[in-house]
Short mmCIF file of C-alpha atoms in Angstrom, two decimals:
data_model
loop_
_atom_site.label_atom_id
_atom_site.label_comp_id
_atom_site.label_asym_id
_atom_site.label_seq_id
_atom_site.Cartn_x
_atom_site.Cartn_y
_atom_site.Cartn_z
CA MET A 1 20.48 -5.72 -30.68
CA PRO A 2 22.97 -3.55 -28.72
CA VAL A 3 21.73 -0.94 -26.26
CA ASP A 4 22.54 1.98 -28.59
CA ALA A 5 20.52 0.47 -31.42
CA THR A 6 17.66 -0.26 -29.04
CA LEU A 7 17.68 3.35 -27.88
CA ALA A 8 17.53 4.56 -31.46
CA ALA A 9 14.53 2.35 -32.16
CA LEU A 10 12.79 3.56 -29.00
CA ARG A 11 13.42 7.21 -29.89
CA ALA A 12 11.94 6.64 -33.31
CA LEU A 13 8.89 5.10 -31.66
CA LEU A 14 8.30 7.43 -28.71
CA GLY A 15 9.78 10.72 -29.91
CA PRO A 16 12.10 13.05 -28.01
CA SER A 17 9.73 13.54 -25.04
CA GLY A 18 9.26 9.80 -24.70
CA VAL A 19 12.89 8.83 -24.13
CA VAL A 20 14.89 10.59 -21.40
CA THR A 21 18.61 9.94 -20.87
CA ALA A 22 19.87 13.12 -19.15
CA GLY A 23 21.28 12.12 -15.78
CA ASP A 24 19.87 15.06 -13.83
CA VAL A 25 16.39 14.26 -15.16
CA THR A 26 16.52 10.48 -14.75
CA ALA A 27 17.96 10.58 -11.22
CA ARG A 28 14.60 10.62 -9.44
CA TYR A 29 13.49 7.47 -11.28
CA LEU A 30 16.53 5.49 -10.18
CA VAL A 31 16.34 5.61 -6.39
CA ASP A 32 13.71 3.91 -4.25
CA GLN A 33 11.33 5.79 -1.97
CA ARG A 34 13.44 5.16 1.15
CA GLU A 35 16.72 5.83 -0.66
CA PHE A 36 18.17 2.41 0.08
CA VAL A 37 19.29 1.55 -3.45
CA GLN A 38 20.43 3.41 -6.54
CA GLY A 39 19.83 1.76 -9.91
CA THR A 40 21.00 2.56 -13.43
CA THR A 41 19.17 2.57 -16.74
CA PRO A 42 19.90 3.21 -20.43
CA ALA A 43 16.87 5.54 -20.48
CA VAL A 44 13.57 6.40 -18.88
CA LEU A 45 10.72 5.71 -21.29
CA ARG A 46 7.56 7.80 -21.13
CA PRO A 47 4.98 6.29 -23.50
CA ALA A 48 1.67 8.07 -23.97
CA SER A 49 -0.56 5.12 -24.88
CA THR A 50 -1.00 1.40 -24.40
CA GLU A 51 0.01 0.84 -28.02
CA GLU A 52 3.28 2.68 -27.40
CA VAL A 53 3.94 0.58 -24.30
CA ALA A 54 3.35 -2.58 -26.32
CA ALA A 55 5.64 -1.50 -29.17
CA ALA A 56 8.37 -0.44 -26.72
CA VAL A 57 8.23 -3.77 -24.89
CA LYS A 58 8.56 -5.64 -28.20
CA ILE A 59 11.72 -3.69 -29.02
CA ILE A 60 13.20 -4.27 -25.56
CA ALA A 61 12.36 -7.98 -25.51
CA ALA A 62 13.82 -8.51 -28.99
CA ALA A 63 17.07 -6.94 -27.77
CA GLY A 64 17.24 -9.29 -24.78
CA LEU A 65 17.01 -6.34 -22.38
CA GLY A 66 14.63 -5.70 -19.48
CA VAL A 67 12.02 -3.20 -18.35
CA VAL A 68 10.82 -1.97 -14.96
CA ALA A 69 7.42 -0.31 -14.86
CA GLN A 70 7.10 2.70 -12.57
CA GLY A 71 4.08 4.62 -11.37
CA GLY A 72 4.61 7.17 -8.60
CA ASN A 73 7.78 5.46 -7.32
CA THR A 74 6.39 5.20 -3.79
CA SER A 75 7.28 1.54 -3.20
CA TYR A 76 8.77 0.72 0.21
CA CYS A 77 10.30 -2.53 -1.10
CA GLY A 78 12.32 -1.40 -4.11
CA GLY A 79 9.80 -2.91 -6.49
CA ALA A 80 9.95 -0.04 -8.99
CA THR A 81 13.72 0.56 -9.03
CA PRO A 82 15.99 -0.88 -11.75
CA ASP A 83 19.06 -2.88 -10.79
CA ARG A 84 22.64 -1.72 -11.41
CA SER A 85 23.23 -3.76 -14.57
CA GLY A 86 22.30 -0.89 -16.88
CA ARG A 87 20.20 -3.32 -18.92
CA GLN A 88 16.77 -2.44 -17.52
CA PHE A 89 14.76 0.41 -18.99
CA VAL A 90 12.49 2.31 -16.62
CA LEU A 91 9.05 2.66 -18.19
CA SER A 92 7.19 5.48 -16.48
CA LEU A 93 3.40 5.63 -16.78
CA GLU A 94 3.21 9.31 -15.87
CA ARG A 95 2.05 10.47 -19.32
CA MET A 96 -0.77 7.91 -19.33
CA ASN A 97 -3.03 9.87 -17.01
CA ARG A 98 -6.38 9.90 -18.73
CA ILE A 99 -9.74 9.31 -17.06
CA ARG A 100 -11.30 7.07 -19.68
CA SER A 101 -14.90 6.96 -18.48
CA ILE A 102 -17.21 7.07 -15.48
CA ASP A 103 -20.40 5.01 -15.36
CA PRO A 104 -22.61 6.67 -12.72
CA LEU A 105 -25.33 4.04 -13.08
CA GLY A 106 -23.02 1.03 -12.98
CA PHE A 107 -20.81 2.68 -10.35
CA THR A 108 -17.52 2.13 -12.21
CA LEU A 109 -14.48 4.19 -13.13
CA SER A 110 -12.14 3.37 -16.05
CA VAL A 111 -8.69 4.98 -16.04
CA ASP A 112 -5.20 4.88 -17.47
CA ALA A 113 -2.73 3.26 -15.10
CA GLY A 114 -0.75 6.48 -14.79
CA VAL A 115 -3.58 8.42 -13.16
CA ILE A 116 -2.59 9.74 -9.74
CA LEU A 117 -4.84 8.18 -7.11
CA VAL A 118 -6.17 11.48 -5.80
CA ASP A 119 -7.21 12.43 -9.36
CA ALA A 120 -9.07 9.14 -9.71
CA GLN A 121 -10.82 9.90 -6.42
CA ALA A 122 -11.75 13.36 -7.70
CA ALA A 123 -13.17 11.92 -10.92
CA ALA A 124 -15.41 9.62 -8.90
CA ALA A 125 -16.44 12.49 -6.62
CA SER A 126 -17.55 14.51 -9.68
CA GLU A 127 -20.43 12.02 -9.99
CA ASN A 128 -21.13 11.96 -6.23
CA LEU A 129 -19.39 8.59 -6.01
CA MET A 130 -16.28 7.43 -4.16
CA LEU A 131 -13.30 5.28 -5.04
CA PRO A 132 -12.73 3.71 -1.62
CA MET A 133 -8.97 3.44 -1.93
CA SER A 134 -7.18 5.82 0.41
CA LEU A 135 -3.43 5.87 1.11
CA GLY A 136 -1.02 8.28 2.74
CA SER A 137 0.73 8.62 -0.64
CA GLU A 138 -2.46 9.20 -2.64
CA GLY A 139 -1.24 12.58 -3.85
CA SER A 140 1.70 10.99 -5.69
CA CYS A 141 1.08 7.26 -6.16
CA ARG A 142 -0.49 6.11 -9.43
CA VAL A 143 -3.19 3.49 -9.82
CA GLY A 144 -0.94 1.17 -11.84
CA GLY A 145 1.39 0.97 -8.85
CA ASN A 146 -1.59 0.46 -6.53
CA ILE A 147 -2.59 -2.49 -8.68
CA GLY A 148 0.95 -3.84 -8.86
CA THR A 149 1.30 -3.90 -5.08
CA ASN A 150 -2.35 -4.67 -4.30
CA ALA A 151 -2.33 -1.55 -2.15
CA GLY A 152 -4.25 -1.47 1.11
CA GLY A 153 -4.74 1.75 3.03
CA LEU A 154 -7.13 3.30 5.49
CA SER A 155 -10.45 1.75 4.43
CA VAL A 156 -9.61 -1.92 3.83
CA LEU A 157 -11.73 -2.98 6.80
CA ARG A 158 -14.93 -2.04 4.98
CA TYR A 159 -14.05 -2.00 1.29
CA GLY A 160 -11.15 -4.41 0.86
CA MET A 161 -7.76 -4.25 -0.84
CA THR A 162 -7.15 -3.09 -4.40
CA ARG A 163 -7.92 -6.56 -5.75
CA ASP A 164 -11.39 -6.28 -4.20
CA LEU A 165 -12.03 -3.03 -6.07
CA ALA A 166 -10.63 -3.91 -9.51
CA LEU A 167 -13.19 -5.15 -12.03
CA GLY A 168 -11.08 -4.98 -15.18
CA ILE A 169 -7.45 -4.75 -16.30
CA GLU A 170 -5.57 -3.81 -19.44
CA ALA A 171 -1.95 -4.98 -19.54
CA VAL A 172 0.99 -5.37 -21.90
CA LEU A 173 2.69 -8.77 -21.70
CA ALA A 174 6.37 -9.60 -22.05
CA ASP A 175 6.05 -10.32 -25.78
CA GLY A 176 4.31 -6.99 -26.43
CA SER A 177 0.83 -8.43 -26.78
CA ILE A 178 -2.05 -6.58 -25.11
CA LEU A 179 -4.49 -8.15 -22.69
CA ASN A 180 -7.76 -6.22 -22.91
CA ASP A 181 -9.94 -7.23 -19.98
CA MET A 182 -11.44 -3.80 -19.23
CA ARG A 183 -14.92 -5.13 -18.62
CA ARG A 184 -17.20 -3.49 -16.07
CA LEU A 185 -18.90 -6.71 -15.06
CA ARG A 186 -19.68 -7.57 -11.44
CA LYS A 187 -20.19 -11.19 -12.45
CA ASN A 188 -18.01 -12.93 -14.99
CA ASN A 189 -17.63 -16.65 -14.41
CA THR A 190 -15.83 -17.58 -17.63
CA GLY A 191 -12.77 -19.47 -16.48
CA TYR A 192 -9.62 -18.23 -14.78
CA ASP A 193 -9.71 -14.68 -13.46
CA VAL A 194 -6.54 -13.75 -15.34
CA LYS A 195 -6.55 -10.11 -14.24
CA GLN A 196 -5.90 -11.15 -10.65
CA SER A 197 -2.44 -12.37 -11.68
CA PHE A 198 -1.39 -8.77 -12.31
CA ILE A 199 -2.80 -7.45 -9.03
CA GLY A 200 0.03 -7.82 -6.55
CA GLY A 201 2.39 -8.96 -9.32
CA GLU A 202 4.56 -5.81 -9.00
CA GLY A 203 5.09 -5.59 -12.75
CA THR A 204 6.80 -8.98 -12.97
CA LEU A 205 4.15 -10.53 -15.24
CA GLY A 206 3.29 -7.53 -17.40
CA ILE A 207 2.72 -3.79 -17.36
CA VAL A 208 -0.76 -2.70 -16.33
CA THR A 209 -1.87 0.18 -18.56
CA GLY A 210 -5.53 0.54 -17.60
CA ALA A 211 -8.05 -0.50 -14.99
CA VAL A 212 -11.73 -0.49 -14.15
CA PHE A 213 -12.62 0.10 -10.49
CA LYS A 214 -15.89 -0.34 -8.66
CA LEU A 215 -17.23 2.75 -6.92
CA ILE A 216 -19.60 3.31 -4.02
CA PRO A 217 -22.08 6.08 -3.22
CA ALA A 218 -20.08 8.95 -1.76
CA PRO A 219 -20.51 9.02 2.02
CA THR A 220 -22.15 12.27 3.07
CA HIS A 221 -22.17 11.68 6.80
CA HIS A 222 -19.25 10.70 9.00
CA ALA A 223 -18.83 10.11 12.69
CA THR A 224 -15.18 10.25 13.73
CA GLY A 225 -14.00 9.41 17.21
CA TRP A 226 -10.65 9.95 18.94
CA LEU A 227 -10.60 7.34 21.69
CA GLN A 228 -8.00 7.49 24.47
CA LEU A 229 -7.21 3.96 25.55
CA ALA A 230 -6.53 2.33 28.88
CA ASP A 231 -3.35 0.29 29.23
CA ALA A 232 -3.13 -2.89 27.11
CA PRO A 233 -6.40 -2.36 25.20
CA PRO A 234 -7.96 -5.58 23.86
CA LEU A 235 -7.97 -4.46 20.23
CA ALA A 236 -9.68 -7.49 18.71
CA GLN A 237 -12.53 -7.40 21.23
CA MET A 238 -12.95 -3.67 20.70
CA LEU A 239 -13.13 -4.06 16.93
CA ALA A 240 -15.65 -6.90 17.23
CA LEU A 241 -17.85 -4.78 19.48
CA VAL A 242 -17.70 -1.79 17.13
CA ARG A 243 -18.52 -3.88 14.08
CA ARG A 244 -21.49 -5.55 15.76
CA GLU A 245 -22.91 -2.45 17.44
CA THR A 246 -22.64 -0.28 14.33
CA ALA A 247 -24.02 -2.87 11.87
CA ASP A 248 -20.58 -2.85 10.20
CA LEU A 249 -20.74 0.84 9.32
CA VAL A 250 -17.15 1.25 10.49
CA SER A 251 -14.89 2.27 7.60
CA SER A 252 -11.67 2.86 9.55
CA PHE A 253 -10.27 1.56 12.82
CA GLU A 254 -6.76 2.92 13.29
CA TYR A 255 -4.48 2.37 16.28
CA ILE A 256 -1.73 4.79 17.34
CA THR A 257 0.64 4.15 20.25
CA PRO A 258 1.74 6.93 22.63
CA GLY A 259 5.32 6.92 21.32
CA THR A 260 4.09 7.26 17.76
CA LEU A 261 1.73 10.11 18.62
CA ASP A 262 4.66 11.96 20.20
CA LEU A 263 6.22 12.16 16.71
CA VAL A 264 3.42 14.43 15.47
CA ARG A 265 2.65 16.30 18.70
CA ALA A 266 4.08 19.53 17.27
CA ASP A 267 1.32 19.65 14.66
CA PRO A 268 -1.32 22.24 15.62
CA ALA A 269 -3.94 19.58 14.86
CA ALA A 270 -2.87 17.77 18.03
CA ALA A 271 -4.14 20.57 20.27
CA GLY A 272 -6.85 19.20 22.53
CA LEU A 273 -6.41 15.60 21.41
CA GLY A 274 -5.11 13.61 24.34
CA CYS A 275 -3.59 10.15 24.53
CA GLY A 276 -4.35 7.39 27.01
CA PRO A 277 -1.69 5.06 28.49
CA GLY A 278 -2.63 2.46 25.90
CA GLY A 279 -2.60 4.91 22.98
CA VAL A 280 -5.40 6.10 20.74
CA LEU A 281 -8.00 4.63 18.42
CA LEU A 282 -9.20 6.67 15.46
CA VAL A 283 -12.58 5.20 14.58
CA GLU A 284 -14.82 6.38 11.76
CA LEU A 285 -18.31 5.41 10.66
CA SER A 286 -19.68 6.57 7.33
CA ALA A 287 -23.00 6.54 5.51
CA ALA A 288 -24.39 7.94 2.28
CA SER A 289 -27.69 8.97 3.83
CA ALA A 290 -28.71 11.35 6.61
CA ARG A 291 -31.24 8.71 7.66
CA VAL A 292 -28.41 6.72 9.21
CA PRO A 293 -27.58 8.39 12.57
CA VAL A 294 -23.87 7.56 12.54
CA GLU A 295 -22.98 10.10 15.25
CA GLU A 296 -25.54 8.66 17.65
CA ILE A 297 -24.49 5.09 16.84
CA LEU A 298 -20.81 5.82 17.45
CA ALA A 299 -21.49 7.71 20.68
CA GLY A 300 -23.49 4.78 22.04
CA THR A 301 -20.77 2.32 21.06
CA ILE A 302 -18.09 4.41 22.76
CA GLU A 303 -20.17 4.45 25.94
CA GLN A 304 -20.04 0.66 25.99
CA MET A 305 -16.25 0.70 25.62
CA VAL A 306 -15.97 3.18 28.49
CA GLU A 307 -18.13 0.91 30.64
CA GLN A 308 -15.83 -1.99 29.80
CA GLY A 309 -12.86 0.04 31.05
CA TRP A 310 -11.18 0.02 27.63
CA VAL A 311 -11.55 3.75 26.89
CA THR A 312 -10.59 6.46 29.41
CA ASP A 313 -11.83 9.44 27.42
CA ALA A 314 -13.15 10.17 23.93
CA PHE A 315 -13.65 13.08 21.60
CA LEU A 316 -16.10 13.14 18.67
CA ALA A 317 -15.21 15.40 15.75
CA GLN A 318 -17.52 18.38 15.55
CA GLY A 319 -17.41 19.20 11.87
CA ASP A 320 -15.12 18.62 8.92
CA ARG A 321 -12.20 20.63 10.27
CA GLN A 322 -11.86 18.59 13.46
CA ARG A 323 -12.24 15.40 11.47
CA ALA A 324 -9.50 16.55 9.08
CA ASP A 325 -7.23 17.39 12.03
CA MET A 326 -7.59 13.87 13.41
CA TRP A 327 -6.80 12.30 10.08
CA ARG A 328 -3.88 14.61 9.45
CA LEU A 329 -2.22 13.37 12.63
CA ARG A 330 -2.67 9.78 11.51
CA GLU A 331 -1.51 10.35 7.94
CA THR A 332 1.59 12.39 8.79
CA ILE A 333 3.13 9.72 11.03
CA PRO A 334 5.55 8.53 8.30
CA GLU A 335 6.70 12.13 7.88
CA GLY A 336 7.12 12.37 11.65
CA GLU A 337 9.32 9.27 11.59
CA LYS A 338 11.48 10.84 8.89
CA LYS A 339 11.90 14.03 10.92
CA ALA A 340 12.92 11.93 13.92
CA GLY A 341 15.77 10.39 11.92
CA GLY A 342 13.99 7.63 10.04
CA SER A 343 12.75 4.18 10.89
CA VAL A 344 13.14 0.54 9.97
CA LYS A 345 9.72 -0.49 8.72
CA HIS A 346 8.04 -3.83 9.41
CA ASP A 347 4.72 -4.27 7.61
CA ILE A 348 3.29 -6.98 9.85
CA SER A 349 0.05 -8.84 9.22
CA VAL A 350 -1.52 -11.22 11.75
CA PRO A 351 -5.02 -12.57 12.27
CA ILE A 352 -7.02 -9.89 14.06
CA SER A 353 -7.53 -12.11 17.09
CA GLU A 354 -3.73 -12.33 17.52
CA LEU A 355 -2.98 -8.59 17.51
CA ASN A 356 -2.41 -8.25 21.24
CA GLU A 357 -0.32 -11.41 21.33
CA PHE A 358 1.97 -10.04 18.63
CA ILE A 359 2.24 -6.68 20.40
CA ALA A 360 3.25 -8.39 23.65
CA ARG A 361 5.71 -10.82 22.10
CA GLY A 362 7.11 -8.26 19.66
CA GLY A 363 7.70 -5.77 22.46
CA ALA A 364 9.48 -8.41 24.50
CA ALA A 365 11.71 -9.30 21.54
CA VAL A 366 12.68 -5.67 20.98
CA ALA A 367 13.37 -5.11 24.68
CA ALA A 368 15.53 -8.24 24.86
CA TYR A 369 17.48 -7.16 21.79
CA ASP A 370 18.07 -3.58 22.92
CA PRO A 371 15.88 -1.94 25.60
CA SER A 372 16.99 1.53 24.49
CA LEU A 373 15.28 1.23 21.09
CA ARG A 374 12.21 3.36 20.47
CA LEU A 375 9.25 1.89 18.63
CA SER A 376 6.73 3.62 16.43
CA PHE A 377 3.90 1.23 15.74
CA TYR A 378 0.46 2.01 14.48
CA GLY A 379 -1.77 0.79 11.75
CA HIS A 380 -4.91 -0.60 10.28
CA VAL A 381 -5.79 -2.92 13.13
CA GLY A 382 -9.24 -3.32 11.60
CA ASP A 383 -7.59 -5.65 9.07
CA GLY A 384 -4.77 -7.03 11.22
CA ASN A 385 -2.01 -4.81 9.79
CA LEU A 386 0.55 -3.20 12.10
CA HIS A 387 3.31 -0.90 10.89
CA TYR A 388 5.80 -1.99 13.52
CA ASN A 389 8.70 0.39 13.05
CA VAL A 390 11.98 0.82 14.93
CA LEU A 391 13.18 4.42 15.09
CA VAL A 392 16.77 5.16 14.16
CA PRO A 393 18.61 6.29 17.33
CA PRO A 394 19.98 9.84 17.30
CA GLY A 395 23.43 10.04 15.80
CA GLU A 396 23.33 6.62 14.10
CA ASP A 397 23.66 6.20 10.36
CA ARG A 398 20.23 5.32 9.00
CA LEU A 399 21.38 2.83 6.37
CA ALA A 400 23.81 1.03 8.68
CA PHE A 401 21.22 0.84 11.46
CA SER A 402 18.57 -0.43 9.04
CA ALA A 403 20.90 -3.16 7.77
CA ARG A 404 21.65 -4.28 11.33
CA ILE A 405 17.98 -4.39 12.36
CA ASP A 406 17.02 -6.21 9.15
CA ARG A 407 19.72 -8.76 9.83
CA GLU A 408 19.37 -9.28 13.59
CA LEU A 409 15.97 -8.16 14.92
CA ALA A 410 13.54 -8.28 12.00
CA PRO A 411 13.76 -12.09 11.64
CA GLN A 412 12.59 -12.43 15.25
CA LEU A 413 9.56 -10.23 14.56
CA TYR A 414 8.75 -12.13 11.36
CA ASP A 415 9.09 -15.44 13.18
CA ILE A 416 6.57 -14.26 15.78
CA SER A 417 4.19 -13.15 13.04
CA ALA A 418 4.55 -16.46 11.19
CA SER A 419 3.95 -18.46 14.40
CA LEU A 420 0.64 -16.61 14.80
CA GLY A 421 -0.45 -17.34 11.24
CA GLY A 422 0.70 -13.98 9.89
CA THR A 423 3.16 -12.72 7.34
CA PHE A 424 5.99 -10.24 6.78
CA SER A 425 4.15 -8.05 4.26
CA ALA A 426 0.60 -6.89 4.73
CA GLU A 427 0.41 -4.24 2.03
CA HIS A 428 3.91 -3.14 0.97
CA GLY A 429 4.61 -6.10 -1.30
CA VAL A 430 7.84 -8.05 -1.85
CA GLY A 431 9.81 -6.07 -4.43
CA ARG A 432 13.57 -6.56 -4.33
CA PHE A 433 14.08 -6.06 -0.62
CA LYS A 434 11.88 -8.92 0.65
CA ARG A 435 12.61 -11.70 -1.83
CA HIS A 436 14.67 -13.58 0.76
CA LEU A 437 11.72 -13.43 3.15
CA LEU A 438 9.41 -14.86 0.51
CA ASP A 439 11.87 -17.71 -0.03
CA HIS A 440 12.13 -18.37 3.70
CA TYR A 441 8.52 -18.07 4.84
CA SER A 442 6.46 -19.18 1.85
CA ASP A 443 5.06 -22.64 1.54
CA PRO A 444 7.35 -24.41 -0.98
CA THR A 445 4.46 -25.46 -3.17
CA ARG A 446 3.08 -21.93 -3.27
CA ARG A 447 6.49 -20.52 -4.14
CA ASP A 448 6.90 -23.09 -6.91
CA LEU A 449 3.50 -22.17 -8.33
CA MET A 450 4.48 -18.51 -8.33
CA ARG A 451 7.61 -19.35 -10.33
CA ARG A 452 5.55 -21.42 -12.78
CA ILE A 453 3.20 -18.47 -13.29
CA LYS A 454 6.18 -16.19 -13.86
CA THR A 455 7.57 -18.68 -16.39
CA ALA A 456 4.26 -18.88 -18.24
CA PHE A 457 3.94 -15.08 -18.52
CA ASP A 458 7.59 -14.07 -18.84
CA PRO A 459 10.01 -16.95 -19.54
CA ALA A 460 12.86 -14.61 -20.57
CA ASN A 461 12.55 -12.58 -17.34
CA THR A 462 12.04 -9.33 -19.24
CA MET A 463 9.61 -7.83 -16.74
CA ASN A 464 11.11 -6.39 -13.55
CA ALA A 465 13.77 -9.08 -13.22
CA GLY A 466 15.05 -9.30 -9.67
CA ALA A 467 11.71 -8.52 -8.04
CA VAL A 468 9.44 -11.06 -6.31
CA VAL A 469 10.43 -14.31 -8.10
CA ASP A 470 12.44 -15.56 -11.09
CA PRO A 471 11.10 -17.93 -13.76
CA LEU A 472 11.97 -21.60 -13.61
CA GLY A 473 15.13 -22.82 -15.27
#
């Protein structure tokens, strides 16, 4: 079926508001978050239900064309951007934004995949519960995209990645059939856990249209510390001490280097928050009961770190406003990098015990390559994830600089990570931009199994072709 005939069939199915072809309207769907690539599409599809998604996919597959699912289009790896062939439809989930149900006794939340993450959080909060998934992009990312990339975020240390929070999945497969696995079960030992294939699959195996998430009692008490660090802080030892001394009440353990903090110094929230020579730790404990003295526990733990010589000074948030100020500084770092001219992002993951080794060896590699380069690195050190970013020098073209760093310096950083048992993508995924890294660093047997899975789910490569892996053959 030619593209024009396919468009006619899709318009008949989805109606005028469900098929968008005007260039000025579709433009925002066709460029990735970092504006590295510009795709093309016959149309942006906006179905309003799972049944419409399924029917649209059947039409597209029968025509031998492709489809790229898109949530909030916040991917850092080009995983939600169509290619330039003009044969891939963008299927936006933005109209599928319904909160399906909340189970306050079973502590679960069932939603459409197009629900914005902050709205899912608000729905949980309406029942005094919490969806413990928190990202810098939570005001615009959608839960289907969070599932597709197995999103991490600020609370992985305590609550895990998206795959640890997902109990059920609804998805449309490449032939238009619907997988309905929206069960709220905590235990379900009935064969393969098929839903896990879609979590982290970046829309290459099917389009997630719904999900069930586990919730927790909403924390009512927080203790948030801003810890100024001595030079070369032993991050792994500090984390181990905090986890042991707080009975694992720590929900976030974020590291910010001095150079990174400089990027957000102009924010009024930074007033009174100093930085040690080794940077800053933002540490938070949380509890759902006033019977747990989290402030006292954190204060005592910080005292031990001061005695060890790891912390030079510390500030405990006195109330919600000071806590919010601390977190605003942490969460606006990506915006600060943009204002500084942009950055080349490296989403490094290493075993927690190897964090300081990577920092030392990575810094040496950058200095040997070009000592004038400025680094911005920070991250979720509680789970071994460093956002190890190289700032674009003033006056240099961002895209040209990014291409040079990706070609010449990034492989050195990824080699160091791999030698320490780490990887090149902690939470950003693979998408289109990191396929070559997957080919280079993955175990051959693992990569072959991934291609076999892709072949089993999508032999015609209808779903997000060009991202992650291709089918066999």
